[in-house]
Each structure stands twice: as structure tokens, then as C-alpha cells.
Short mmCIF file of N, CA, C and O in Angstrom, two decimals:
data_model
loop_
_atom_site.label_atom_id
_atom_site.label_comp_id
_atom_site.label_asym_id
_atom_site.label_seq_id
_atom_site.Cartn_x
_atom_site.Cartn_y
_atom_site.Cartn_z
N UNK A 107 0.83 -1.19 0.00
CA UNK A 107 0.00 0.00 0.00
C UNK A 107 0.88 1.26 0.00
O UNK A 107 0.59 2.22 -0.69
N UNK A 108 1.96 1.21 0.80
CA UNK A 108 2.85 2.35 0.88
C UNK A 108 3.54 2.59 -0.47
O UNK A 108 3.69 3.73 -0.90
N UNK A 109 3.95 1.52 -1.14
CA UNK A 109 4.58 1.64 -2.45
C UNK A 109 3.61 2.22 -3.48
O UNK A 109 4.01 3.00 -4.34
N UNK A 110 2.37 1.82 -3.42
CA UNK A 110 1.37 2.32 -4.35
C UNK A 110 1.16 3.83 -4.16
O UNK A 110 1.12 4.59 -5.13
N UNK A 111 1.05 4.26 -2.91
CA UNK A 111 0.87 5.69 -2.62
C UNK A 111 2.09 6.49 -3.05
O UNK A 111 1.95 7.58 -3.62
N UNK A 112 3.28 5.98 -2.81
CA UNK A 112 4.49 6.68 -3.24
C UNK A 112 4.55 6.78 -4.76
O UNK A 112 4.92 7.81 -5.31
N UNK A 113 4.19 5.70 -5.43
CA UNK A 113 4.20 5.72 -6.90
C UNK A 113 3.19 6.71 -7.45
O UNK A 113 3.48 7.46 -8.39
N UNK A 114 2.00 6.74 -6.89
CA UNK A 114 0.98 7.69 -7.33
C UNK A 114 1.40 9.13 -7.06
O UNK A 114 1.17 10.01 -7.89
N UNK A 115 2.00 9.38 -5.92
CA UNK A 115 2.48 10.72 -5.60
C UNK A 115 3.58 11.14 -6.58
O UNK A 115 3.58 12.28 -7.07
N UNK A 116 4.49 10.25 -6.88
CA UNK A 116 5.57 10.54 -7.82
C UNK A 116 5.00 10.85 -9.21
O UNK A 116 5.41 11.81 -9.87
N UNK A 117 4.07 10.04 -9.68
CA UNK A 117 3.46 10.27 -10.99
C UNK A 117 2.67 11.58 -11.02
O UNK A 117 2.69 12.31 -12.01
N UNK A 118 1.97 11.87 -9.93
CA UNK A 118 1.21 13.12 -9.87
C UNK A 118 2.11 14.34 -9.96
O UNK A 118 1.82 15.30 -10.68
N UNK A 119 3.22 14.32 -9.27
CA UNK A 119 4.16 15.44 -9.32
C UNK A 119 4.84 15.51 -10.68
O UNK A 119 5.08 16.58 -11.22
N UNK A 120 5.12 14.37 -11.29
CA UNK A 120 5.80 14.34 -12.58
C UNK A 120 4.94 14.91 -13.70
O UNK A 120 5.44 15.55 -14.62
N UNK A 121 3.64 14.67 -13.65
CA UNK A 121 2.77 15.08 -14.74
C UNK A 121 2.13 16.45 -14.54
O UNK A 121 1.40 16.91 -15.41
N UNK A 122 2.38 17.14 -13.44
CA UNK A 122 1.76 18.46 -13.25
C UNK A 122 2.27 19.47 -14.27
O UNK A 122 1.51 20.28 -14.78
N UNK A 123 3.55 19.43 -14.61
CA UNK A 123 4.05 20.35 -15.62
C UNK A 123 3.57 19.97 -17.01
O UNK A 123 3.38 20.82 -17.85
N UNK A 124 3.34 18.69 -17.23
CA UNK A 124 2.82 18.27 -18.53
C UNK A 124 1.42 18.82 -18.76
O UNK A 124 1.09 19.30 -19.82
N UNK A 125 0.60 18.77 -17.72
CA UNK A 125 -0.77 19.28 -17.85
C UNK A 125 -0.79 20.79 -18.03
O UNK A 125 -1.63 21.32 -18.74
N UNK A 126 0.11 21.50 -17.40
CA UNK A 126 0.15 22.96 -17.51
C UNK A 126 0.94 23.41 -18.73
O UNK A 126 1.01 24.58 -19.02
N UNK A 127 1.56 22.48 -19.43
CA UNK A 127 2.40 22.76 -20.59
C UNK A 127 3.59 23.65 -20.24
O UNK A 127 4.03 24.44 -21.04
N UNK A 128 4.08 23.55 -19.04
CA UNK A 128 5.26 24.29 -18.65
C UNK A 128 6.48 23.73 -19.37
O UNK A 128 6.65 22.52 -19.45
N UNK A 129 7.30 24.62 -19.87
CA UNK A 129 8.56 24.20 -20.44
C UNK A 129 8.49 23.58 -21.81
O UNK A 129 9.47 23.03 -22.28
N UNK A 130 7.35 23.64 -22.46
CA UNK A 130 7.27 23.08 -23.81
C UNK A 130 6.82 24.16 -24.78
O UNK A 130 5.98 24.98 -24.47
N UNK A 131 7.43 24.15 -25.97
CA UNK A 131 7.05 25.10 -26.99
C UNK A 131 5.73 24.67 -27.61
O UNK A 131 5.51 23.49 -27.85
N UNK A 132 4.88 25.64 -27.87
CA UNK A 132 3.59 25.39 -28.50
C UNK A 132 3.47 26.30 -29.71
O UNK A 132 3.79 27.49 -29.63
N UNK A 133 3.02 25.75 -30.82
CA UNK A 133 2.80 26.54 -32.03
C UNK A 133 1.33 26.52 -32.38
O UNK A 133 0.66 25.50 -32.25
N UNK A 134 0.83 27.67 -32.83
CA UNK A 134 -0.57 27.82 -33.17
C UNK A 134 -0.65 28.47 -34.55
O UNK A 134 0.04 29.44 -34.82
N UNK A 135 -1.50 27.92 -35.41
CA UNK A 135 -1.78 28.53 -36.71
C UNK A 135 -3.17 29.14 -36.64
O UNK A 135 -4.14 28.45 -36.30
N UNK A 136 -3.26 30.41 -36.96
CA UNK A 136 -4.54 31.14 -36.88
C UNK A 136 -4.94 31.53 -38.30
O UNK A 136 -4.32 32.39 -38.91
N UNK A 137 -5.96 30.86 -38.81
CA UNK A 137 -6.46 31.13 -40.16
C UNK A 137 -7.47 32.27 -40.12
O UNK A 137 -8.02 32.59 -39.06
N UNK A 138 -7.77 32.84 -41.26
CA UNK A 138 -8.68 33.98 -41.32
C UNK A 138 -10.08 33.63 -40.85
O UNK A 138 -10.79 34.49 -40.34
N UNK A 139 -10.51 32.39 -41.01
CA UNK A 139 -11.86 31.99 -40.61
C UNK A 139 -11.93 31.47 -39.17
O UNK A 139 -13.01 31.16 -38.68
N UNK A 140 -10.79 31.36 -38.50
CA UNK A 140 -10.76 30.83 -37.14
C UNK A 140 -11.28 31.84 -36.13
O UNK A 140 -11.31 33.04 -36.36
N UNK A 141 -11.64 31.29 -34.96
CA UNK A 141 -11.95 32.17 -33.83
C UNK A 141 -10.64 32.78 -33.34
O UNK A 141 -9.57 32.19 -33.51
N UNK A 142 -10.70 33.94 -32.70
CA UNK A 142 -9.47 34.54 -32.16
C UNK A 142 -8.81 33.61 -31.15
O UNK A 142 -9.48 32.90 -30.41
N UNK A 143 -7.48 33.62 -31.15
CA UNK A 143 -6.71 32.82 -30.20
C UNK A 143 -6.61 33.57 -28.89
O UNK A 143 -6.25 34.75 -28.87
N UNK A 144 -6.93 32.92 -27.79
CA UNK A 144 -6.83 33.54 -26.48
C UNK A 144 -6.10 32.63 -25.51
O UNK A 144 -6.20 31.41 -25.60
N UNK A 145 -5.36 33.23 -24.61
CA UNK A 145 -4.59 32.48 -23.63
C UNK A 145 -4.60 33.26 -22.33
O UNK A 145 -4.25 34.45 -22.31
N UNK A 146 -5.03 32.62 -21.25
CA UNK A 146 -5.07 33.28 -19.94
C UNK A 146 -3.89 32.84 -19.09
O UNK A 146 -3.58 31.65 -19.02
N UNK A 147 -3.25 33.80 -18.46
CA UNK A 147 -2.14 33.53 -17.56
C UNK A 147 -2.55 33.95 -16.16
O UNK A 147 -3.01 35.08 -15.96
N UNK A 148 -2.37 33.08 -15.20
CA UNK A 148 -2.61 33.47 -13.81
C UNK A 148 -1.32 34.09 -13.26
O UNK A 148 -0.31 34.13 -13.94
N UNK A 149 -1.40 34.58 -12.04
CA UNK A 149 -0.19 35.15 -11.45
C UNK A 149 0.85 34.04 -11.31
O UNK A 149 0.51 32.86 -11.18
N UNK A 150 2.08 34.38 -11.40
CA UNK A 150 3.22 33.46 -11.37
C UNK A 150 3.36 32.62 -12.63
O UNK A 150 4.09 31.64 -12.63
N UNK A 151 2.63 32.97 -13.71
CA UNK A 151 2.82 32.31 -14.99
C UNK A 151 3.34 33.33 -15.99
O UNK A 151 3.11 34.52 -15.85
N UNK A 152 4.03 32.85 -17.02
CA UNK A 152 4.56 33.72 -18.06
C UNK A 152 4.62 32.96 -19.37
O UNK A 152 4.55 31.73 -19.39
N UNK A 153 4.74 33.70 -20.47
CA UNK A 153 5.03 33.09 -21.75
C UNK A 153 6.14 33.89 -22.43
O UNK A 153 6.33 35.07 -22.15
N UNK A 154 6.86 33.19 -23.28
CA UNK A 154 7.87 33.83 -24.11
C UNK A 154 7.49 33.55 -25.56
O UNK A 154 7.46 32.41 -25.99
N UNK A 155 7.16 34.61 -26.30
CA UNK A 155 6.82 34.47 -27.71
C UNK A 155 8.12 34.50 -28.50
O UNK A 155 8.86 35.47 -28.43
N UNK A 156 8.39 33.43 -29.22
CA UNK A 156 9.66 33.33 -29.95
C UNK A 156 9.49 33.54 -31.45
O UNK A 156 10.46 33.81 -32.14
N UNK A 157 8.26 33.38 -31.95
CA UNK A 157 8.04 33.51 -33.38
C UNK A 157 6.61 33.97 -33.62
O UNK A 157 5.67 33.40 -33.06
N UNK A 158 6.44 35.00 -34.44
CA UNK A 158 5.10 35.46 -34.81
C UNK A 158 5.19 36.01 -36.22
O UNK A 158 5.73 37.09 -36.45
N UNK A 159 4.72 35.23 -37.19
CA UNK A 159 4.79 35.62 -38.59
C UNK A 159 3.42 35.48 -39.23
O UNK A 159 2.51 34.87 -38.67
N UNK A 160 3.30 36.07 -40.42
CA UNK A 160 2.05 35.94 -41.15
C UNK A 160 2.32 35.76 -42.63
O UNK A 160 3.34 36.22 -43.15
N UNK A 161 1.43 35.07 -43.30
CA UNK A 161 1.45 34.90 -44.74
C UNK A 161 0.11 35.35 -45.29
O UNK A 161 -0.93 35.04 -44.70
N UNK A 162 0.13 36.06 -46.40
CA UNK A 162 -1.13 36.41 -47.04
C UNK A 162 -1.61 35.23 -47.85
O UNK A 162 -0.83 34.41 -48.32
N UNK A 163 -2.90 35.14 -48.03
CA UNK A 163 -3.50 34.00 -48.71
C UNK A 163 -3.38 34.13 -50.22
O UNK A 163 -3.08 33.18 -50.91
N UNK A 164 -3.58 35.33 -50.76
CA UNK A 164 -3.58 35.48 -52.22
C UNK A 164 -2.50 36.45 -52.71
O UNK A 164 -2.67 37.09 -53.73
N UNK A 165 -1.41 36.56 -51.97
CA UNK A 165 -0.25 37.38 -52.36
C UNK A 165 -0.52 38.88 -52.42
O UNK A 165 0.28 39.63 -52.94
N UNK A 166 -1.65 39.35 -51.92
CA UNK A 166 -1.87 40.79 -51.82
C UNK A 166 -1.49 41.24 -50.42
O UNK A 166 -1.59 40.47 -49.46
N UNK A 167 -1.06 42.46 -50.30
CA UNK A 167 -0.65 42.97 -49.00
C UNK A 167 -1.88 43.22 -48.13
O UNK A 167 -2.82 43.88 -48.56
N UNK A 168 -1.90 42.67 -46.89
CA UNK A 168 -3.07 42.89 -46.03
C UNK A 168 -3.14 44.34 -45.58
O UNK A 168 -2.14 45.06 -45.53
N UNK A 169 -4.35 44.78 -45.25
CA UNK A 169 -4.55 46.15 -44.82
C UNK A 169 -3.82 46.44 -43.51
O UNK A 169 -3.32 47.53 -43.30
N UNK A 170 -3.75 45.46 -42.63
CA UNK A 170 -3.04 45.63 -41.36
C UNK A 170 -2.42 44.30 -40.94
O UNK A 170 -2.89 43.23 -41.32
N UNK A 171 -1.37 44.39 -40.16
CA UNK A 171 -0.66 43.19 -39.71
C UNK A 171 -1.41 42.54 -38.55
O UNK A 171 -2.12 43.20 -37.79
N UNK A 172 -1.24 41.23 -38.41
CA UNK A 172 -1.78 40.53 -37.25
C UNK A 172 -1.02 41.00 -36.02
O UNK A 172 0.16 41.32 -36.10
N UNK A 173 -1.68 41.02 -34.88
CA UNK A 173 -1.04 41.51 -33.67
C UNK A 173 -1.39 40.70 -32.44
O UNK A 173 -2.33 39.91 -32.44
N UNK A 174 -0.60 40.90 -31.39
CA UNK A 174 -0.82 40.27 -30.10
C UNK A 174 -1.20 41.38 -29.13
O UNK A 174 -0.45 42.34 -28.95
N UNK A 175 -2.37 41.24 -28.51
CA UNK A 175 -2.84 42.21 -27.52
C UNK A 175 -2.80 41.56 -26.14
O UNK A 175 -3.09 40.37 -25.99
N UNK A 176 -2.45 42.36 -25.13
CA UNK A 176 -2.40 41.87 -23.75
C UNK A 176 -3.39 42.70 -22.92
O UNK A 176 -3.38 43.93 -22.96
N UNK A 177 -4.23 42.00 -22.18
CA UNK A 177 -5.21 42.63 -21.30
C UNK A 177 -4.89 42.25 -19.86
O UNK A 177 -4.63 41.08 -19.57
N UNK A 178 -4.88 43.24 -18.98
CA UNK A 178 -4.73 42.98 -17.54
C UNK A 178 -5.91 43.63 -16.85
O UNK A 178 -6.09 44.84 -16.94
N UNK A 179 -6.69 42.83 -16.17
CA UNK A 179 -7.89 43.35 -15.53
C UNK A 179 -8.97 43.63 -16.55
O UNK A 179 -9.07 42.98 -17.57
N UNK A 180 -9.77 44.65 -16.29
CA UNK A 180 -10.89 44.96 -17.17
C UNK A 180 -10.61 46.16 -18.06
O UNK A 180 -11.47 46.61 -18.77
N UNK A 181 -9.40 46.67 -18.05
CA UNK A 181 -9.05 47.84 -18.85
C UNK A 181 -8.83 47.51 -20.31
O UNK A 181 -9.03 46.38 -20.76
N UNK A 182 -8.41 48.51 -21.04
CA UNK A 182 -8.12 48.34 -22.46
C UNK A 182 -6.86 47.50 -22.64
O UNK A 182 -5.97 47.49 -21.80
N UNK A 183 -6.77 46.84 -23.77
CA UNK A 183 -5.61 46.03 -24.09
C UNK A 183 -4.49 46.87 -24.66
O UNK A 183 -4.67 48.00 -25.09
N UNK A 184 -3.31 46.30 -24.66
CA UNK A 184 -2.12 46.95 -25.20
C UNK A 184 -1.57 46.05 -26.30
O UNK A 184 -1.30 44.86 -26.07
N UNK A 185 -1.41 46.60 -27.51
CA UNK A 185 -0.81 45.84 -28.60
C UNK A 185 0.69 45.79 -28.36
O UNK A 185 1.35 46.82 -28.31
N UNK A 186 1.25 44.59 -28.20
CA UNK A 186 2.66 44.46 -27.82
C UNK A 186 3.53 43.90 -28.93
O UNK A 186 4.76 43.99 -28.86
N UNK A 187 2.92 43.31 -29.97
CA UNK A 187 3.72 42.68 -31.01
C UNK A 187 2.89 42.59 -32.29
O UNK A 187 1.70 42.31 -32.23
N UNK A 188 3.54 42.86 -33.42
CA UNK A 188 2.89 42.70 -34.71
C UNK A 188 3.68 41.70 -35.54
O UNK A 188 4.91 41.62 -35.43
N UNK A 189 2.97 40.95 -36.37
CA UNK A 189 3.59 39.86 -37.13
C UNK A 189 4.50 40.40 -38.22
O UNK A 189 4.24 41.43 -38.83
N UNK A 190 5.56 39.66 -38.47
CA UNK A 190 6.46 39.92 -39.59
C UNK A 190 5.96 39.16 -40.81
O UNK A 190 5.31 38.14 -40.69
N UNK A 191 6.31 39.66 -41.97
CA UNK A 191 6.04 38.93 -43.20
C UNK A 191 7.07 37.83 -43.39
O UNK A 191 8.10 37.81 -42.71
N UNK A 192 6.83 36.91 -44.32
CA UNK A 192 7.77 35.79 -44.49
C UNK A 192 9.13 36.21 -45.04
O UNK A 192 10.09 35.47 -44.90
N UNK A 193 9.25 37.38 -45.64
CA UNK A 193 10.54 37.80 -46.21
C UNK A 193 11.32 38.72 -45.28
O UNK A 193 12.42 39.12 -45.60
N UNK A 194 10.75 39.05 -44.12
CA UNK A 194 11.43 39.94 -43.17
C UNK A 194 12.56 39.19 -42.47
O UNK A 194 12.38 38.06 -42.02
N UNK A 195 13.72 39.81 -42.40
CA UNK A 195 14.85 39.21 -41.71
C UNK A 195 14.67 39.38 -40.20
O UNK A 195 14.38 40.47 -39.73
N UNK A 196 14.82 38.31 -39.46
CA UNK A 196 14.67 38.36 -38.01
C UNK A 196 16.00 38.78 -37.36
O UNK A 196 17.06 38.41 -37.81
N UNK A 197 15.88 39.53 -36.31
CA UNK A 197 17.03 39.97 -35.55
C UNK A 197 17.12 39.09 -34.32
O UNK A 197 16.12 38.71 -33.74
N UNK A 198 18.34 38.77 -33.91
CA UNK A 198 18.49 37.96 -32.71
C UNK A 198 17.94 38.69 -31.50
O UNK A 198 17.95 39.92 -31.43
N UNK A 199 17.46 37.93 -30.53
CA UNK A 199 16.97 38.43 -29.24
C UNK A 199 15.73 39.30 -29.39
O UNK A 199 15.57 40.28 -28.70
N UNK A 200 14.82 38.90 -30.26
CA UNK A 200 13.57 39.64 -30.34
C UNK A 200 12.42 38.89 -29.68
O UNK A 200 11.27 39.09 -30.00
N UNK A 201 12.74 38.02 -28.73
CA UNK A 201 11.71 37.30 -27.99
C UNK A 201 10.96 38.28 -27.10
O UNK A 201 11.51 39.27 -26.62
N UNK A 202 9.69 37.99 -26.88
CA UNK A 202 8.84 38.85 -26.06
C UNK A 202 8.34 38.05 -24.86
O UNK A 202 7.80 36.96 -25.03
N UNK A 203 8.54 38.57 -23.65
CA UNK A 203 8.06 37.94 -22.43
C UNK A 203 6.82 38.66 -21.94
O UNK A 203 6.79 39.90 -21.90
N UNK A 204 5.79 37.89 -21.54
CA UNK A 204 4.57 38.44 -20.97
C UNK A 204 4.31 37.69 -19.67
O UNK A 204 4.26 36.46 -19.66
N UNK A 205 4.18 38.44 -18.58
CA UNK A 205 3.94 37.83 -17.27
C UNK A 205 2.49 38.02 -16.85
O UNK A 205 1.86 39.03 -17.19
N UNK A 206 1.96 37.06 -16.12
CA UNK A 206 0.58 37.11 -15.65
C UNK A 206 0.47 37.85 -14.35
O UNK A 206 1.47 38.21 -13.75
N UNK A 207 -0.71 38.17 -13.93
CA UNK A 207 -1.97 37.77 -14.53
C UNK A 207 -2.29 38.63 -15.76
O UNK A 207 -2.18 39.85 -15.72
N UNK A 208 -2.63 37.96 -16.84
CA UNK A 208 -2.95 38.66 -18.09
C UNK A 208 -3.71 37.71 -19.01
O UNK A 208 -3.71 36.50 -18.81
N UNK A 209 -4.33 38.30 -20.01
CA UNK A 209 -4.98 37.55 -21.07
C UNK A 209 -4.35 37.98 -22.38
O UNK A 209 -4.30 39.16 -22.68
N UNK A 210 -3.87 37.01 -23.14
CA UNK A 210 -3.26 37.29 -24.44
C UNK A 210 -4.30 36.98 -25.50
O UNK A 210 -5.00 35.96 -25.44
N UNK A 211 -4.40 37.86 -26.48
CA UNK A 211 -5.44 37.77 -27.50
C UNK A 211 -4.83 38.02 -28.87
O UNK A 211 -4.14 39.02 -29.06
N UNK A 212 -5.04 37.10 -29.81
CA UNK A 212 -4.58 37.26 -31.18
C UNK A 212 -5.78 37.09 -32.09
O UNK A 212 -6.24 35.96 -32.31
N UNK A 213 -6.33 38.19 -32.62
CA UNK A 213 -7.50 38.06 -33.49
C UNK A 213 -7.11 37.56 -34.87
O UNK A 213 -6.01 37.79 -35.35
N UNK A 214 -8.04 36.87 -35.52
CA UNK A 214 -7.83 36.43 -36.89
C UNK A 214 -8.08 37.61 -37.82
O UNK A 214 -8.99 38.40 -37.61
N UNK A 215 -7.24 37.77 -38.82
CA UNK A 215 -7.37 38.86 -39.80
C UNK A 215 -7.79 38.28 -41.14
O UNK A 215 -7.44 37.16 -41.48
N UNK A 216 -8.50 39.09 -41.92
CA UNK A 216 -8.92 38.62 -43.24
C UNK A 216 -7.71 38.59 -44.17
O UNK A 216 -6.82 39.43 -44.09
N UNK A 217 -7.67 37.59 -45.02
CA UNK A 217 -6.64 37.40 -46.03
C UNK A 217 -5.26 37.08 -45.44
O UNK A 217 -4.25 37.24 -46.10
N UNK A 218 -5.20 36.64 -44.18
CA UNK A 218 -3.92 36.38 -43.52
C UNK A 218 -3.99 35.07 -42.73
O UNK A 218 -5.00 34.76 -42.10
N UNK A 219 -2.91 34.31 -42.78
CA UNK A 219 -2.71 33.17 -41.89
C UNK A 219 -1.53 33.50 -40.99
O UNK A 219 -0.44 33.79 -41.48
N UNK A 220 -1.74 33.50 -39.68
CA UNK A 220 -0.68 33.85 -38.72
C UNK A 220 -0.15 32.58 -38.05
O UNK A 220 -0.89 31.61 -37.87
N UNK A 221 1.13 32.62 -37.67
CA UNK A 221 1.80 31.50 -37.02
C UNK A 221 2.48 32.03 -35.76
O UNK A 221 3.27 32.96 -35.83
N UNK A 222 2.14 31.45 -34.62
CA UNK A 222 2.64 31.91 -33.32
C UNK A 222 3.28 30.73 -32.59
O UNK A 222 2.70 29.66 -32.49
N UNK A 223 4.52 30.94 -32.10
CA UNK A 223 5.21 29.94 -31.28
C UNK A 223 5.56 30.58 -29.95
O UNK A 223 6.11 31.67 -29.90
N UNK A 224 5.21 29.86 -28.85
CA UNK A 224 5.49 30.41 -27.52
C UNK A 224 5.90 29.30 -26.56
O UNK A 224 5.62 28.12 -26.79
N UNK A 225 6.57 29.72 -25.51
CA UNK A 225 6.99 28.82 -24.43
C UNK A 225 6.27 29.30 -23.19
O UNK A 225 6.32 30.48 -22.85
N UNK A 226 5.58 28.39 -22.51
CA UNK A 226 4.84 28.76 -21.30
C UNK A 226 5.56 28.22 -20.08
O UNK A 226 6.08 27.11 -20.09
N UNK A 227 5.59 29.01 -19.02
CA UNK A 227 6.27 28.60 -17.81
C UNK A 227 5.63 29.20 -16.57
O UNK A 227 4.70 30.00 -16.66
N UNK A 228 6.12 28.83 -15.42
CA UNK A 228 5.64 29.38 -14.15
C UNK A 228 6.82 29.62 -13.23
O UNK A 228 7.86 28.97 -13.35
N UNK A 229 6.62 30.57 -12.32
CA UNK A 229 7.68 30.92 -11.36
C UNK A 229 7.82 29.86 -10.31
O UNK A 229 6.96 29.22 -9.90
#
């Protein structure tokens, strides 16, 4: 019985980061017809956005770039990042860190497919 409880406790502790997706990179593709992408961070959680690009669907320039908005509380959001086009040269160290409590929101834009890669973690 003691071995069973120890094993269950060990497995429970081992899989808590897996369930929270701590320490793993996640990529999301946001198509023009998709619902907006949203991600809620509680206090002591953070994400690091490592890649945010967009491609136009029919090779015409979109009216506006896809963006990442951050909301804290019930106030207005702040646009913190806009997508690069596929031909834009990336500069080293352009990662963006966002700490919670916050809600991250990426709306779908017409004529654009956006690609977002982030790492989620906790303090």
C-alpha cells in the first residue's frame, strides 16, 4: 500500500508540468476563418513568444498586420507585437516575455494566416 501511494504521488508530481504545458514550446496557426486565439495567464505564470509571422493568402498585402494584444484586468488592451512577413529578416533576441496575470489575445485577420510559437512557464 505504501509503495502504491508513493508511486501515485511521484506520478502526480511528474505530470503536473505536462498538464500545464510548462517548459514546452507550443505553435498555433490562426487562419482567417478561425476564432481569435486567447490564452489566460494566472499570477506566477509567463510566456515567451519566440516567433510570430504571417502569410497572405492570395499574395496581396493585407490592410493591417496581425497583432498580439495583452489585457490585464478589465481595462483596455495593449498591442505588444505585430507579425512579420515571411521575407522579413529576423534579428536575434527579439523574444517577447509576458507575465501574468494577463490575457493574451490574437484576433484572426482577413486574407492572412498567422503563425505563433510560444513557451509557457511558471515561477
